[in-house]
mmCIF file of C-alpha atoms in Angstrom:
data_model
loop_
_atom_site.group_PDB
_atom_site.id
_atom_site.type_symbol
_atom_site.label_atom_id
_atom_site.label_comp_id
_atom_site.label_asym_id
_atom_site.label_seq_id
_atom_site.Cartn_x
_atom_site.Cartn_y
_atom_site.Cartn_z
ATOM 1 C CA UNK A 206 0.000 0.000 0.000
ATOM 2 C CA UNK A 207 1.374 3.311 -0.723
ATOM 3 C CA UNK A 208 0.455 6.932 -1.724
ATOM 4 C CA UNK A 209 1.070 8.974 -4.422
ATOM 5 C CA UNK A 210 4.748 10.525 -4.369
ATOM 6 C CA UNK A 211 5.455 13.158 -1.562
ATOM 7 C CA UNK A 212 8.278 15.629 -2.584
ATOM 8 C CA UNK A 213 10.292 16.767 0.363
ATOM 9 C CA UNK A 214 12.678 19.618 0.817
ATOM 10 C CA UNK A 215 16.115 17.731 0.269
ATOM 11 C CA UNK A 216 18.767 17.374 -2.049
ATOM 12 C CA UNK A 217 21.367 14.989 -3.344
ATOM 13 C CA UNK A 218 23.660 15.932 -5.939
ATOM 14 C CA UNK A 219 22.106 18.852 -6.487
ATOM 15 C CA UNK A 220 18.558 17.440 -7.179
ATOM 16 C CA UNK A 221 15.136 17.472 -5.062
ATOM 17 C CA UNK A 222 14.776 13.935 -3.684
ATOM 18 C CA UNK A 223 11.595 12.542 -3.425
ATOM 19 C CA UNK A 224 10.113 10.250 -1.196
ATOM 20 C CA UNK A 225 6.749 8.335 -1.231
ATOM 21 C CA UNK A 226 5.150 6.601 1.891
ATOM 22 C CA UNK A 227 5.111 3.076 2.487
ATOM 23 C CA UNK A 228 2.577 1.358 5.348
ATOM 24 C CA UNK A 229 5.179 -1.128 6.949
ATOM 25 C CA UNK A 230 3.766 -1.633 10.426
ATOM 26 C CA UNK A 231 0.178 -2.940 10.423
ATOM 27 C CA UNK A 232 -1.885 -2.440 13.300
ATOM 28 C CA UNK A 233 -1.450 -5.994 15.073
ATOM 29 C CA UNK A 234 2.325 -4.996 15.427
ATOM 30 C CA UNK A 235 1.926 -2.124 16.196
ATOM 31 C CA UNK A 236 -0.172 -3.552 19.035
ATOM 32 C CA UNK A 237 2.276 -5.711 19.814
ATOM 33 C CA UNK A 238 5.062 -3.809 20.008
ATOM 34 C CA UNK A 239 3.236 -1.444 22.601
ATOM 35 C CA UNK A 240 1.671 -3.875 24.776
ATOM 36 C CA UNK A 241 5.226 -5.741 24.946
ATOM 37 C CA UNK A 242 6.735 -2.650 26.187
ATOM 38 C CA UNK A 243 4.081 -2.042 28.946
ATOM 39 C CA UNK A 244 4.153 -5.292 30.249
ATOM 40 C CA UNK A 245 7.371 -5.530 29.697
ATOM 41 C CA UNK A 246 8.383 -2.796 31.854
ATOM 42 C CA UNK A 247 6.562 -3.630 34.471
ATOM 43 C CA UNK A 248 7.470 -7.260 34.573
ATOM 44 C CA UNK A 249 11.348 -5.837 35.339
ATOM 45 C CA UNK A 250 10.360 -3.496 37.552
ATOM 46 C CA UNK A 251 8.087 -5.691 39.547
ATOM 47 C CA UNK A 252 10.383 -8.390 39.046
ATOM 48 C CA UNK A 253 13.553 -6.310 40.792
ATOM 49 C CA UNK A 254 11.373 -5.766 43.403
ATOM 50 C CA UNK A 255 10.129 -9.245 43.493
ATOM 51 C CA UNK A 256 13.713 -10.297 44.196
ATOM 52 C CA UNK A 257 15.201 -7.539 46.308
ATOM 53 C CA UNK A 258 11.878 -6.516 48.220
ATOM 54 C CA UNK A 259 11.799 -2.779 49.538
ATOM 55 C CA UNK A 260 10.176 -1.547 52.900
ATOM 56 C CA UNK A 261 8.461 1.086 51.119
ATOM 57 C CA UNK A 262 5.295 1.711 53.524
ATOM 58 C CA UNK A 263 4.830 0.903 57.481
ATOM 59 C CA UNK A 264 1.593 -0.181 59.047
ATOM 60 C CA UNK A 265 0.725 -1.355 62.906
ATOM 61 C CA UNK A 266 -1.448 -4.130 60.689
ATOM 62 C CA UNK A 267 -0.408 -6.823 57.977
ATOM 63 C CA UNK A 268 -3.758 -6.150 56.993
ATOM 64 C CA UNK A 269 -3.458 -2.324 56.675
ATOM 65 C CA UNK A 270 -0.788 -2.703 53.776
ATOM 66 C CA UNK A 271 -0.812 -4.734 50.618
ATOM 67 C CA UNK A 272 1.547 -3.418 48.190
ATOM 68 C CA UNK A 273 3.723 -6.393 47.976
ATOM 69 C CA UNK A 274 -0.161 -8.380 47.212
ATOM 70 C CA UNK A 275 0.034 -5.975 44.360
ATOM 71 C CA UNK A 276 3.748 -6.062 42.834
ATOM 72 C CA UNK A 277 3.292 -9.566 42.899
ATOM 73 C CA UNK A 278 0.041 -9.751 41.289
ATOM 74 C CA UNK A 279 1.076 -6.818 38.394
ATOM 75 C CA UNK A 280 3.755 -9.217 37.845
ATOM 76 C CA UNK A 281 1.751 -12.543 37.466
ATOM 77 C CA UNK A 282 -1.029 -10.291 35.640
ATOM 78 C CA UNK A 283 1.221 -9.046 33.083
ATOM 79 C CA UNK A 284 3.503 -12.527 32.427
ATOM 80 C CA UNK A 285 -0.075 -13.960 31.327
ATOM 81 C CA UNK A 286 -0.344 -10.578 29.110
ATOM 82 C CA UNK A 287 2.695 -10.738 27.897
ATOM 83 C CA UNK A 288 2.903 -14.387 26.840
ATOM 84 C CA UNK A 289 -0.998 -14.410 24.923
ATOM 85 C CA UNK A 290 0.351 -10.992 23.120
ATOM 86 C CA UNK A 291 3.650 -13.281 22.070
ATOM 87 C CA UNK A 292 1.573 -15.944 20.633
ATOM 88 C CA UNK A 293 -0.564 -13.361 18.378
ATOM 89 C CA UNK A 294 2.785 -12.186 17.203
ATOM 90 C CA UNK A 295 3.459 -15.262 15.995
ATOM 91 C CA UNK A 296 0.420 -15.991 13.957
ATOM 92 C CA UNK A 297 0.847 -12.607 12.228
ATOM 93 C CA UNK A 298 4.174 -13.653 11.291
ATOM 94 C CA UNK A 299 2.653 -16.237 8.973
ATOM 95 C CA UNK A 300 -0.530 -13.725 7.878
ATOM 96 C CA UNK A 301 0.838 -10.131 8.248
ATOM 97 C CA UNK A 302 2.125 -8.249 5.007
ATOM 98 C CA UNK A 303 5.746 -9.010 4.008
ATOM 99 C CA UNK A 304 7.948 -6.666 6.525
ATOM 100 C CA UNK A 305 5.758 -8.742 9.210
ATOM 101 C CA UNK A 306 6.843 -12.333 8.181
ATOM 102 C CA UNK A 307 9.229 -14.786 10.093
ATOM 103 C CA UNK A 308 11.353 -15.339 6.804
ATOM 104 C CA UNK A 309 12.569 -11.626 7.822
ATOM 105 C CA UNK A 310 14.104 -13.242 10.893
ATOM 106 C CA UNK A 311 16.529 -15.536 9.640
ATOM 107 C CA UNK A 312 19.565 -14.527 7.449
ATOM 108 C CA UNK A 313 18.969 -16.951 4.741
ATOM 109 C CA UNK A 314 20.302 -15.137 1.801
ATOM 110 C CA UNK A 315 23.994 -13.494 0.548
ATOM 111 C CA UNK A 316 22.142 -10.048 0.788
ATOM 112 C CA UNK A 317 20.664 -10.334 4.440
ATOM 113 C CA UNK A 318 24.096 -11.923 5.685
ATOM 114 C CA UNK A 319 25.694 -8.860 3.674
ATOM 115 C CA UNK A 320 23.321 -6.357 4.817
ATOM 116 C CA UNK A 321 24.395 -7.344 8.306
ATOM 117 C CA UNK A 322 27.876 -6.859 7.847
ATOM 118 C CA UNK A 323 26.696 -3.456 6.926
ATOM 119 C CA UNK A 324 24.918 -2.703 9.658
ATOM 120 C CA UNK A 325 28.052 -3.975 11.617
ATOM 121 C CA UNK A 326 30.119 -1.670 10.323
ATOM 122 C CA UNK A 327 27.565 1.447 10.879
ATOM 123 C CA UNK A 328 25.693 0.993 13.599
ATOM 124 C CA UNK A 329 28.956 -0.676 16.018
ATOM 125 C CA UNK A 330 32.202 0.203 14.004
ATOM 126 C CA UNK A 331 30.971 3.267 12.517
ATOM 127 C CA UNK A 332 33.503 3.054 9.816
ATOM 128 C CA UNK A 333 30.798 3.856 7.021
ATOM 129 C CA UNK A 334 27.998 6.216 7.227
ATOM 130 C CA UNK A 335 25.369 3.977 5.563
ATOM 131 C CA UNK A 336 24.613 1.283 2.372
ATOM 132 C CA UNK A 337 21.705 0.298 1.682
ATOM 133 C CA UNK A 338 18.606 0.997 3.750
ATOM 134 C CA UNK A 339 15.914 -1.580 4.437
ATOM 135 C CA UNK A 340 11.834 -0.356 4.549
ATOM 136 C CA UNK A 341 11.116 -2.793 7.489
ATOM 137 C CA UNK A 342 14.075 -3.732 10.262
ATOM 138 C CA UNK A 343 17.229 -4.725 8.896
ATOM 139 C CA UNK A 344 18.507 -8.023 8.731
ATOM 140 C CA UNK A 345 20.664 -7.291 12.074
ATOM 141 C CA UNK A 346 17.986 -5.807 13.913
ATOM 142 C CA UNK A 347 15.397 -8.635 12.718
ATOM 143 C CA UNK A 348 18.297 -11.314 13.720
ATOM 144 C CA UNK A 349 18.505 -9.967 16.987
ATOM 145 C CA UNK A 350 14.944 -9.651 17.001
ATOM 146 C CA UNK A 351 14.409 -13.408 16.442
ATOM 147 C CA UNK A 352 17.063 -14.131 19.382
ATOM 148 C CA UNK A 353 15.056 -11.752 21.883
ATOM 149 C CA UNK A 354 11.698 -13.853 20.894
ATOM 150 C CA UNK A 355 13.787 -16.647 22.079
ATOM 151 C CA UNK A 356 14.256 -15.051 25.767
ATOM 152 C CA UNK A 357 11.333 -14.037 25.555
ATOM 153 C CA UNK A 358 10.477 -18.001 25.677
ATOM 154 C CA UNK A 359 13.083 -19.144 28.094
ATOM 155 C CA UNK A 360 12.201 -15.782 30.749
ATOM 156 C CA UNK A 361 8.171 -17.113 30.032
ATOM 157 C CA UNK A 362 9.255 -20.833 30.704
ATOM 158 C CA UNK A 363 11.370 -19.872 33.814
ATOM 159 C CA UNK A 364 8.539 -17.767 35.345
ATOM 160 C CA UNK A 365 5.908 -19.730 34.571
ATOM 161 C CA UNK A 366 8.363 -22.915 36.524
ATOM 162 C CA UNK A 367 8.422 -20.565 39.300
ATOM 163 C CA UNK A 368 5.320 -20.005 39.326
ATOM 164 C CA UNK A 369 3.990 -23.254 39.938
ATOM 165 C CA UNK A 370 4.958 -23.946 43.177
ATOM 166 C CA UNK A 371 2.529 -21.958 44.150
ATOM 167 C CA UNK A 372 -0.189 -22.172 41.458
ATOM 168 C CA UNK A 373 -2.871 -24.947 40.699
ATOM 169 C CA UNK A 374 -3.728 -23.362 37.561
ATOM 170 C CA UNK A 375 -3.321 -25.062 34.014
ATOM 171 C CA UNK A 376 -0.823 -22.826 32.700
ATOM 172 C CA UNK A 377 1.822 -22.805 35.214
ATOM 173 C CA UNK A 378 1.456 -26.679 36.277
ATOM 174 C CA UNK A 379 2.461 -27.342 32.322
ATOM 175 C CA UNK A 380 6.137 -26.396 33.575
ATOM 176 C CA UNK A 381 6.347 -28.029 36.880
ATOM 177 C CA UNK A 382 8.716 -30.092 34.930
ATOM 178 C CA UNK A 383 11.386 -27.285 34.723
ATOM 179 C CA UNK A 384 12.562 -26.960 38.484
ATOM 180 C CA UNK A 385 13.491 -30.363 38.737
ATOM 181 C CA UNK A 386 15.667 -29.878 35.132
ATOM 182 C CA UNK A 387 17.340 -27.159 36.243
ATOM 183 C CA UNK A 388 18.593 -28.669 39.440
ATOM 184 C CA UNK A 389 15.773 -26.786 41.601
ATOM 185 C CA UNK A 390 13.961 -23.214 42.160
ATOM 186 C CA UNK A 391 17.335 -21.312 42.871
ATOM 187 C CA UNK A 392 18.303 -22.513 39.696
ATOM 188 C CA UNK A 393 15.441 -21.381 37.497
ATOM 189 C CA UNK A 394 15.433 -18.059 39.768
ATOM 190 C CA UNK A 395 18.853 -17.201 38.950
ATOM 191 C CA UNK A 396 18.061 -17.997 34.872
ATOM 192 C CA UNK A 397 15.287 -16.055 35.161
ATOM 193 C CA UNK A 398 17.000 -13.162 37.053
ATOM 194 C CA UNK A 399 19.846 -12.649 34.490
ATOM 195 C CA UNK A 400 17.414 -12.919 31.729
ATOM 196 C CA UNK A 401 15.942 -9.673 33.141
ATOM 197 C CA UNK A 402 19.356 -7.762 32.785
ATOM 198 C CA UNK A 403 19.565 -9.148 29.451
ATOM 199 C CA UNK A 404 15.842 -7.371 28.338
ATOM 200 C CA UNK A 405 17.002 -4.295 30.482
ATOM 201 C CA UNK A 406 20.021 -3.893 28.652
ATOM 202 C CA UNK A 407 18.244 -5.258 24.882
ATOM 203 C CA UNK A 408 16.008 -2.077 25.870
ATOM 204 C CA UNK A 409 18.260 0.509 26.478
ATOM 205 C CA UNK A 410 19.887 -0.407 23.044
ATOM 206 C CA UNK A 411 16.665 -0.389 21.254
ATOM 207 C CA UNK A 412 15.431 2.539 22.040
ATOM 208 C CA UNK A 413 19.533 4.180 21.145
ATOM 209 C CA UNK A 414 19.508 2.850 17.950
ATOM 210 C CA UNK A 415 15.631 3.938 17.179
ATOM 211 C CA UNK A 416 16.308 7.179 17.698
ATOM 212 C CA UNK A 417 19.872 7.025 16.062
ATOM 213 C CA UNK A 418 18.517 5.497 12.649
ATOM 214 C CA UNK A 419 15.858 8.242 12.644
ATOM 215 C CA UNK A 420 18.358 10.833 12.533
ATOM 216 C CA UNK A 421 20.709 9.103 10.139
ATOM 217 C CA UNK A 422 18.002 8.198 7.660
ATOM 218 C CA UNK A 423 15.248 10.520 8.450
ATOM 219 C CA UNK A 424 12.530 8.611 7.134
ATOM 220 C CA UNK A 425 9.910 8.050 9.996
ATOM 221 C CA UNK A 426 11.732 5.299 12.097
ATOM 222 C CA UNK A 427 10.132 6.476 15.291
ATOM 223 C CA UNK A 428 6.835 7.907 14.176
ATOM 224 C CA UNK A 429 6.605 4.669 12.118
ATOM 225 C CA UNK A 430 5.725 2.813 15.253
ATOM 226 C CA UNK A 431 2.485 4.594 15.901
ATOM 227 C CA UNK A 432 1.412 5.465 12.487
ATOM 228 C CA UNK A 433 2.762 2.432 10.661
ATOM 229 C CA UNK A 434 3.928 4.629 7.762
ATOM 230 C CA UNK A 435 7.798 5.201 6.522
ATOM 231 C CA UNK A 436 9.202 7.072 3.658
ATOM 232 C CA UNK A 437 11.260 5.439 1.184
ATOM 233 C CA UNK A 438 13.290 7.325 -1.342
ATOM 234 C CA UNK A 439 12.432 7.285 -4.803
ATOM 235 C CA UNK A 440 15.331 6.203 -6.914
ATOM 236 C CA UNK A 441 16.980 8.936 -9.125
ATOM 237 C CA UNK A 442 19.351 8.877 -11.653
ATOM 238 C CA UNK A 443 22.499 10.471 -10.395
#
């Protein structure tokens, strides 16, 4: 889907560039990609808490206070969020349009294993200002992409494990198994701690390189996300 040809006021070699609008992010990722970061968020702030509890309010009572009922509960709320919005991402990544699809994942061909050498040398090295630019993620960025969905799996699995020792619901008795795999709770606590630094610092990167790519390539990067619409340059005879 795209519009008719927008002209905008920049210039290479000399020349007006033009650029026409592409609709990359459909709605269900959008939705995805939003509702991941919520719950997301709180899931590592509510989990840091979980594991090195505050005193952050004083009552005569136990029954006068409850807000360790409720970082507990926002965090078992919003791992049962978080892993149903997962599973919808992966049925649209057999029925969304063609920058939503799992082949975009994997670095199957010469170009995608070239492209990420380019991004490589950008991005990290920042020996080269920039090749070729991709409409939808790069095939670093969708690489990397396909090894987060894989923590995401592992930090679902772990907490789910953990979860069951104190849960008779379906869900979290499916991994019972896990504790006695991983050689006990502290074991799957520990997993599931460092996989928390590991989104916490996959975060802090993201949102860098968002916000660098917009200004290198000025083409909607971050307003793409909430819109679903980039530009892409027209190609011009030099």
């Amino acid at each position: 889907m795209s519009t008719p040809n927008i002209p905008l006021d920049k210039f290479a070699h000399g020349h007006p560039v033009e650029y026409r609008r592409v609709y990359v992010w459909e709605l269900p990722v959008r939705a995805y990609h939003w509702i991941n970061a919520i719950t997301l968020t709180l899931l590592i702030i509510t989990g840091y808490l979980i594991g090195k509890p505050i005193r952050a309010f004083a009552a005569v009572e136990a029954y006068q206070q409850y807000w360790f009922g409720w970082i507990r509960f926002i965090h078992f709320a919003s791992a049962y969020i978080y892993a149903f919005n997962f599973l919808a991402r992966i049925y649209w990544g057999f029925v969304g349009n063609k920058y939503a699809k799992w082949n975009n994942f994997f670095p199957l061909t010469r170009n995608q294993r070239r492209e990420i050498v380019d991004v490589v040398k950008t991005d990290v090295l920042q020996t080269k200002l920039h090749g070729a630019i991709s409409t939808g993620h790069n095939s670093l960025a969708a690489f990397i992409y396909f090894l987060t969905f894989l923590a995401f799996c592992a930090q679902a699995i772990t907490g789910f494990a953990l979860y069951s020792s104190m849960s008779n619901s379906f869900i979290p008795r499916l991994f019972t198994w896990i504790v006695p795999l991983m050689g006990g709770e502290m074991g799957v606590r520990q997993w599931h701690h460092m996989f928390l630094w590991f989104f916490v610092t996959f975060i802090v990167v993201h949102i860098y390189l968002s916000f660098y790519h917009d200004y290198i390539e000025g083409r909607g990067t971050i307003s793409s996300i909430v819109g679903g619409w980039k530009f892409e340059r027209e190609k011009t005879e030099d």
